[in-house]
Amino acid sequence: MRFNTDSLPALKYPIAVLTLFLALGIIIGDFFKPSPETSLIVCSFTFIILIIAYWHSKKTFLPKPYFGIAAFSFMLALGSLIQILHYSPNNKLHYSHYLKNTDNVIKGIILERLKPNNYQEKYYLEVVSVNKKKTRGKILLTTAKDSLKTLLFPGDIFIIADTPTAIAKPLNPNQFDYAAYMEKQDIFYQLQLRSNYIKTGRKYNFNYYLGLLRFKLSNSFKIHNYSTTLQNTLNALLLGQRQDIDTATNNSYRDAGVMHILAISGLHFAVLFYALINILKPLKRLKNKGKIIQLITILILLWGFAFITGLSASVVRSVIMFSFISIGKYLNRQTPIYNSIAISMLVLLVAKPGFIFDAGFQLSYLAVFAIVWFEPFYQQLKTSKFKAVNYFRDTVLVSLSAQVGVLPLILFYFKRFPLLFLLANLIVIPLSNIILLLGLIVLLLNFIWIDATLLLGKLLGFVVTLMNLFIAWIASFESFIIKDIPFTLLLTCTLYIVIFLFGLWIYKKNFIRTVFFLVSILLLQCTYTLTVLETRTNQELIVFNDYKNTSIALKQNNSITFISDDSLMPASNLGRDYTRDNFNLPVNLKKKQNIIWFNGKKILLIDKDCIIQNIKPDIVILTESAKINLERIIKQYKPRQVIADGTNYKTKLSQWRATCRKEKIPFHATAEKGFYRIVE
């Protein structure tokens, strides 16, 4: 099957293909983690091959495939090298190489505040020294909520006497792996501020002044007496600061399918760019330097807005793209959109290769690529003589195109899909554009004209409140939200194959493309069927780490039986996640029992009320800090494994671990090692 460039215009631009190979190289480098020396040798070798291939290709009239192969190989090797060089533990100055087991004195500077959870505030701390030795690298710093009277500020310098700990891995199956996520952000350890620190001052660096600017801009809205929810929404929409968005508002945006509104992206930059074009149009009348002054002013304002909003992946992509568009307008040249997308992606990945693993990065680029790819198709549709009709039509088609591009990832990451996303976007996108422009005007007037800003501020507050109420109303239709969708990485890749071939088919409907498109649908069906069959035929017993109740899942005979005294266990996050990722098998609930049979194995569950029975168990599960003589039980029954679930005290775990070590019996504490799985 041949793909011509009319069907896939991105292939006309080699930079796009080379960028994709660079991204693939980053993924390969992260997976295999070769040494820097090995990566450098491979990259140098492929570069030499590329030079030789280029030299030979110049001698031939027709292009030879070996030059393209050499170029792609070099980009793969370069991507792997970039990833390895950015992997901070490979740096000899990384703080992890200077840590001792105890008595560490760590000096660091606050970089930025992260989104807190219900119990902790979180920050990035730049570690500048460990035990008075100069170091580099970032660490996750946490503080208990309300333990400090004020939030920490970028530039604050702390000296902390403590030993960093590894970020905890998930202790139950199918949970979000926060440790793996932070590793992609180049964060490997965490520290907690208790009574183990002193604040020694403040460094007036770029992060400090940027944080101060954000604080003053946000604080300027206090004269309007906005509610906390409204103020936090404005902080997200205007300043890119989503840390304090409350759970209810966040869930409403998610369930309505408009989470992209809260993330500064191409939508915001498009509005800002075209507003600046019109506002600064009079500058063109200046002789000689008018156009260049307009260009520089637009670039400064666009990049200033990008820095204020945090330079996330979607922000950098957008500002680079609109920078190219601005320069193209100045030079009277039209910048190819695929080049702009590819170059922005290339710049981002070279500067921070970890972006490739970021869900926001992936969703942002796939959405904009889908919009651009499908644009020629829906632009062929008839237009109306009414501009408002055309605007709403384009909004629907752009939203639909973007949703098609990100659908597989949404199913994979979020396991849900809002059916009313088109209706929500039809209203919310125009409202968010109004809020952005009106909000920036009010923000400016907050500092120069109080009477005018109070008047416009009321209008701004009304529009934001109206948008939040509408989003909450859309999200309230829970029957239109498909939840708990089981979707694997293999299904995600297969669905993207279907979407890709569908895109080729709508550009040119011939027999070959029709066959390939239909075969891809069949492939998706087969993949789904085989995945379900494999998941359902596997039999296993899971001992969860649940500190409130003993919770066990028994999967066999095409059903899941939860063994727990908690009647709400199947409906809890733990139970729902496990059921969903097993393709929603039928669920039963049984009260806790002391003897469990699984595939011929006898499992004895000992709790605080258990009467030891005269059986010879293969596995012993200890719960509720049972008062037993474990050494006698091991000698009498000789089990092959001892498991302690999350309901036991730490002191008991220490005693039992020592006993098992003495008797040479494997011991597994779920509070330390996570859930325990027994597979058929």
mmCIF file of N, CA, C and O in Angstrom, residues 28 83 187 267:
data_model
loop_
_atom_site.group_PDB
_atom_site.id
_atom_site.type_symbol
_atom_site.label_atom_id
_atom_site.label_comp_id
_atom_site.label_asym_id
_atom_site.label_seq_id
_atom_site.Cartn_x
_atom_site.Cartn_y
_atom_site.Cartn_z
ATOM 1 N N ILE A 28 13.207 4.435 22.998
ATOM 2 C CA ILE A 28 14.151 3.306 23.024
ATOM 3 C C ILE A 28 15.219 3.532 24.094
ATOM 4 O O ILE A 28 15.562 2.629 24.863
ATOM 5 N N GLN A 83 18.112 11.376 25.393
ATOM 6 C CA GLN A 83 17.442 10.847 26.579
ATOM 7 C C GLN A 83 18.449 10.471 27.661
ATOM 8 O O GLN A 83 18.262 10.794 28.843
ATOM 9 N N ILE A 187 12.499 13.159 38.628
ATOM 10 C CA ILE A 187 12.425 13.234 40.080
ATOM 11 C C ILE A 187 12.435 11.804 40.619
ATOM 12 O O ILE A 187 11.581 10.996 40.254
ATOM 13 N N LEU A 267 -5.645 27.041 21.598
ATOM 14 C CA LEU A 267 -6.882 27.820 21.577
ATOM 15 C C LEU A 267 -6.666 29.204 22.179
ATOM 16 O O LEU A 267 -7.068 30.221 21.602
#
